[in-house]
Tab-separated table of C-alpha atoms in Angstrom:
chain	number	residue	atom	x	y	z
A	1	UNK	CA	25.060	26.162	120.377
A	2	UNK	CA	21.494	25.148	119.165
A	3	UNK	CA	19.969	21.726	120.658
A	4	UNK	CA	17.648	19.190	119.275
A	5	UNK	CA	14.552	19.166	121.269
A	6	UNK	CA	12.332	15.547	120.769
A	7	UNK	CA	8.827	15.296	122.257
A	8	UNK	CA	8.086	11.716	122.655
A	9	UNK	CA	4.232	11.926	122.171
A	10	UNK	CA	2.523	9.954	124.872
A	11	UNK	CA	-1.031	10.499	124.082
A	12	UNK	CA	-3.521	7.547	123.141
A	13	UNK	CA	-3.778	9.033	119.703
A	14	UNK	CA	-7.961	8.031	117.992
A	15	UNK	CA	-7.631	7.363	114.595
A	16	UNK	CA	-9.198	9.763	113.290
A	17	UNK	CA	-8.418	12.531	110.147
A	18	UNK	CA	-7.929	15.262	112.662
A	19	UNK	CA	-6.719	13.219	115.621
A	20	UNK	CA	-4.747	16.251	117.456
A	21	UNK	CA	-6.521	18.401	119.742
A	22	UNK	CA	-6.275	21.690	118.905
A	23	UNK	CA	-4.167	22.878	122.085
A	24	UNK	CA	-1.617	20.196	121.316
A	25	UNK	CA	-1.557	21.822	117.713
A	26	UNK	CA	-0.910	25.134	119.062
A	27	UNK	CA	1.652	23.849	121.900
A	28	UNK	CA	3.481	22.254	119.378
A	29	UNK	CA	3.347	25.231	117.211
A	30	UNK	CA	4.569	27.194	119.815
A	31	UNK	CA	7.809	25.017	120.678
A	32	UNK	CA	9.412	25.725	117.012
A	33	UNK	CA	9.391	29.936	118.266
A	34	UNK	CA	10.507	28.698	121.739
A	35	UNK	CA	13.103	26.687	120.718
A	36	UNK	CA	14.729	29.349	118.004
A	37	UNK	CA	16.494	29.717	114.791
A	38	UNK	CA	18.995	26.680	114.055
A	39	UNK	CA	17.510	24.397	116.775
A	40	UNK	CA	15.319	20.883	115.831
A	41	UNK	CA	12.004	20.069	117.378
A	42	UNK	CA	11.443	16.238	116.552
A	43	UNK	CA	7.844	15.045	117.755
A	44	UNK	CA	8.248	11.144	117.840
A	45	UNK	CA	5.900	8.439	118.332
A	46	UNK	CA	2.492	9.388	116.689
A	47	UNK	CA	-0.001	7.960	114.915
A	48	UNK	CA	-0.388	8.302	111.514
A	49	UNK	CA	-2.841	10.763	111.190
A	50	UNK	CA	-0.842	12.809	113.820
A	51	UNK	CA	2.138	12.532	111.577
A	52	UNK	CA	0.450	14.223	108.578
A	53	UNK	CA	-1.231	17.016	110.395
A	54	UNK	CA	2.048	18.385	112.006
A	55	UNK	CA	3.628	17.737	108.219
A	56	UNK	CA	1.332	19.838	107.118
A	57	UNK	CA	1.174	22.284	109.435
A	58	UNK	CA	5.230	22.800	109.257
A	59	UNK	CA	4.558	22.894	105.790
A	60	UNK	CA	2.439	26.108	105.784
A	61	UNK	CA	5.211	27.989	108.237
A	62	UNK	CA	9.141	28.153	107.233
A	63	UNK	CA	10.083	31.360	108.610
A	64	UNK	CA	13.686	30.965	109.566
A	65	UNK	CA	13.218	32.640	112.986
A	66	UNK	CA	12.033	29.225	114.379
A	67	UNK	CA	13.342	25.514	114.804
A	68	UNK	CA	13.211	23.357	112.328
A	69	UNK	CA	10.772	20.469	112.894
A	70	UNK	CA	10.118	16.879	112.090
A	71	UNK	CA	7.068	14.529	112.544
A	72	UNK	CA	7.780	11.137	113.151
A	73	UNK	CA	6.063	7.852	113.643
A	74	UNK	CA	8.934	6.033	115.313
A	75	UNK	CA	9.949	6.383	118.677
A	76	UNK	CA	12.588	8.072	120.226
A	77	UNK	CA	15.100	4.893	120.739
A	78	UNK	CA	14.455	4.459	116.607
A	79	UNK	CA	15.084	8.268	115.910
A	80	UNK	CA	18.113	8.531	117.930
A	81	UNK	CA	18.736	4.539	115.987
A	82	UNK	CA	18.908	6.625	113.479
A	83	UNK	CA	20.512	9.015	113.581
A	84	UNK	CA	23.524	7.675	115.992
A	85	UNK	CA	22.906	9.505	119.027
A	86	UNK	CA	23.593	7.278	122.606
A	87	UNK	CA	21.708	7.448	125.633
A	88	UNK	CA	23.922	9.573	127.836
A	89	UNK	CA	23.993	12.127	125.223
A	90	UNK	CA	19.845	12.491	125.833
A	91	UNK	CA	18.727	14.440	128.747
A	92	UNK	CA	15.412	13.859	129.960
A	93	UNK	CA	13.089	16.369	131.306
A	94	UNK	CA	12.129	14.558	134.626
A	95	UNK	CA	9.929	15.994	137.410
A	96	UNK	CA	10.986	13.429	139.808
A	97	UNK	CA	15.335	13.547	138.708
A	98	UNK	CA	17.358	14.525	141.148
A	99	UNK	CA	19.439	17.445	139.830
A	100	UNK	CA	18.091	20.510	138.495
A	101	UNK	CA	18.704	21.303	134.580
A	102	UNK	CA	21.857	24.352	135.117
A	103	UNK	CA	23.688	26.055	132.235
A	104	UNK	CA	26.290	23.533	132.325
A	105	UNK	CA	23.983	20.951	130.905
A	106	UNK	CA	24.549	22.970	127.524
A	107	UNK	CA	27.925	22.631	127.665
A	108	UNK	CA	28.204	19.879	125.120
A	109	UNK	CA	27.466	16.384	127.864
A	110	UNK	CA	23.997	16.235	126.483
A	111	UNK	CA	22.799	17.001	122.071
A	112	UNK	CA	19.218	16.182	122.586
A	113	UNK	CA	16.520	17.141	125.620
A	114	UNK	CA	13.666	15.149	125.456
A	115	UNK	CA	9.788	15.403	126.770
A	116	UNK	CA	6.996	12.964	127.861
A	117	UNK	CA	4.544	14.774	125.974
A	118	UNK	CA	2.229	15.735	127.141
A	119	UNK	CA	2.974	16.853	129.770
A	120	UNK	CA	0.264	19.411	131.013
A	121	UNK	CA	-1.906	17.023	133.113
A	122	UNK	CA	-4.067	18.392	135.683
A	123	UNK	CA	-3.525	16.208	137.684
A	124	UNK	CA	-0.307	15.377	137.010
A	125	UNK	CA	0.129	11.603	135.621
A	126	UNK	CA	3.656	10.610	135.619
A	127	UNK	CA	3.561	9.848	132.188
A	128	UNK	CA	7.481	10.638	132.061
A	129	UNK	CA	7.927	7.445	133.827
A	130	UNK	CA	7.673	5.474	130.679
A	131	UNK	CA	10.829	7.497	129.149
A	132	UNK	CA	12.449	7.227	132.671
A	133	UNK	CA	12.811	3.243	132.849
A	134	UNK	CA	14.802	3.200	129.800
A	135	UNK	CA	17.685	5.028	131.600
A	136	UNK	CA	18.074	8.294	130.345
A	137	UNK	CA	20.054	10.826	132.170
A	138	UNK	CA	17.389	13.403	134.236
A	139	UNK	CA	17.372	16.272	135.081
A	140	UNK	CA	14.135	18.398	136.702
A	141	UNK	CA	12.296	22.344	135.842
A	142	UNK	CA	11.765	22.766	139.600
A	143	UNK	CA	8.544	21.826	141.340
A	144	UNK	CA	5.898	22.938	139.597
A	145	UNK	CA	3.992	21.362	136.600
A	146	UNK	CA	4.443	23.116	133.341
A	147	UNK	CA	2.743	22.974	129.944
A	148	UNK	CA	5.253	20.998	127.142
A	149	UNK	CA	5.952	24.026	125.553
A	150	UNK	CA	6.689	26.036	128.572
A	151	UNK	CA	9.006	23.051	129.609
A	152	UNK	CA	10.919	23.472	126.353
A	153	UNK	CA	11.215	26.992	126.031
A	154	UNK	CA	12.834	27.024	129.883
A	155	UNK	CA	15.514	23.952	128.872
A	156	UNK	CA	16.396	26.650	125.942
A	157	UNK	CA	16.952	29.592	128.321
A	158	UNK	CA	18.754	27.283	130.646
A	159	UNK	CA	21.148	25.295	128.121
A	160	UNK	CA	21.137	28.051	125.517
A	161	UNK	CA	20.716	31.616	127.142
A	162	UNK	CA	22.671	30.230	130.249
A	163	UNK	CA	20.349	31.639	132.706
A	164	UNK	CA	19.463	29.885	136.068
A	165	UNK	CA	16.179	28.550	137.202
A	166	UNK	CA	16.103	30.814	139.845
A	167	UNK	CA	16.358	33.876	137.072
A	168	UNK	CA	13.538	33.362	134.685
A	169	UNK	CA	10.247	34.963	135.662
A	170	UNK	CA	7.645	32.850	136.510
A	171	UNK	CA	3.953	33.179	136.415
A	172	UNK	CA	2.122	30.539	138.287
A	173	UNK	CA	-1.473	29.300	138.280
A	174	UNK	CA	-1.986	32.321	135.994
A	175	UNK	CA	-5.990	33.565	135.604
A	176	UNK	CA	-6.857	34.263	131.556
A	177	UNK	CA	-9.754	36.643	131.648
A	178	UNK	CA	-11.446	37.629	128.703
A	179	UNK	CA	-13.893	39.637	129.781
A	180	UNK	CA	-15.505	41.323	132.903
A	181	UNK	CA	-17.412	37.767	133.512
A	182	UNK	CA	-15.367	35.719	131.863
A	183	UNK	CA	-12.237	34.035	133.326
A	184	UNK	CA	-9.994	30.719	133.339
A	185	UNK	CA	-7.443	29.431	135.847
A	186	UNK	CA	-4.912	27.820	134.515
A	187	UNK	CA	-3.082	24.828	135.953
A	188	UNK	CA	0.335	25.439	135.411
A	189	UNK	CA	3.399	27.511	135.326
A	190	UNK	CA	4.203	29.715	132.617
A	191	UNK	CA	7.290	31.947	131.270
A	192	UNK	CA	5.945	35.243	132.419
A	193	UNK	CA	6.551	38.850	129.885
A	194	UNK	CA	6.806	40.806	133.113
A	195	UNK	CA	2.761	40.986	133.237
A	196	UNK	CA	1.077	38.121	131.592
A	197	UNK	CA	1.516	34.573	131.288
A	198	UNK	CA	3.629	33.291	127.311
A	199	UNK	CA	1.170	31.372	126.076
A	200	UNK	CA	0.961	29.937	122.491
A	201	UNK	CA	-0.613	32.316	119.967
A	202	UNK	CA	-4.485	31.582	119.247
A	203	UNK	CA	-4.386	29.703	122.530
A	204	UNK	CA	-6.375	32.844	124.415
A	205	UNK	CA	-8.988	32.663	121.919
A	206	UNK	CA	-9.203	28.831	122.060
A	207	UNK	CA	-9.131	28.650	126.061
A	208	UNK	CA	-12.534	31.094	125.525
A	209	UNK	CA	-13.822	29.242	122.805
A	210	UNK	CA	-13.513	26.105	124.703
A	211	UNK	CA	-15.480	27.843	127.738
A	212	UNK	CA	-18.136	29.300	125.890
A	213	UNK	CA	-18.370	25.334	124.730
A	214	UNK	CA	-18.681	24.224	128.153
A	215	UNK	CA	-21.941	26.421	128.951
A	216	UNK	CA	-23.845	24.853	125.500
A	217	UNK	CA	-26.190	22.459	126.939
């Protein structure tokens, strides 16, 4: 059974043309592969602008292999409005719920899993506590803070590929280096491939762009 996935965009979006940073782009990008053929990825609650530059971006990539996906200005409570779905059939993604997401939460209790995005904060803000006061059910990834896309791609092992927690390798606090001299620590914890770190593609290259930024005085 395929899930809908919604990431309830929490960001103070500018108003600008381009108004998406481009590691949200590619983190978003990223959760239509994660997610899988025959699943939904609905990003809810963005700006205008926002709206348009995911549109176009699904626009540009169909293949089949990965989730459809939506863009949406309204919020999650409109969406799921919408399109009839009640609150006890929406599981939220909660660092601080008390049960940890098992198998058996894909056995047909919950249709949608849904994300305070964004959720890779370093520090974490509990930005999840805005979704949490409207009374979803929650469930939690285990204790360590993961990127949004990394969050959705475990819910789909867990609910989908039945696996535990407990059997999905981990990487965490993972160092990207991209040369000899060059290196980044990264916050977070990642789906590891048995060496390295899942991130999404072009995010390598944009983590080193980004730090050859940083020394441009």
């Amino acid at each position: 059974m395929a899930f809908s996935y919604v990431i309830e965009h929490m960001e103070e979006d500018e108003e600008t043309p381009k108004s998406i940073p481009k590691w949200v782009e590619l983190e978003y990008m990223h959760m239509r592969t994660l997610a899988g053929s025959g699943a939904t990825v609905h990003f809810t609650h963005l700006s205008q602008s926002s709206c348009s530059t995911l549109e176009s971006l699904f626009a540009q990539d169909a293949d089949p292999a990965r989730a459809q996906a939506y863009a949406h200005q309204k919020s999650v409570l409109e969406l799921m409005e919408e399109k009839g779905i009640p609150l006890e059939k929406v599981c939220l993604l909660d660092p601080k719920a008390e049960k940890e997401l098992s198998p058996e939460d894909g056995d047909g209790r919950f249709e949608w899993f849904l994300f305070g995005g964004i959720l890779g904060d370093d520090p974490p803000r509990d930005r999840t506590g805005e979704l949490r006061v409207l009374g979803f059910p929650g469930r939690h990834l285990g204790p360590v803070q993961m990127t949004t896309d990394t969050a959705l791609g475990v819910t789909k092992i867990v609910v989908q590929d039945k696996k535990c927690l407990s059997e999905i390798p981990f990487l965490d606090h993972p160092t990207i280096a991209f040369n000899a001299k060059e290196s980044v620590e990264m916050p977070f914890r990642y789906i590891s491939d048995g060496k390295d770190p899942i991130l999404p593609p072009g995010m390598r290259e944009h983590l080193h762009e980004d730090l050859n930024r940083s020394f441009d005085f």
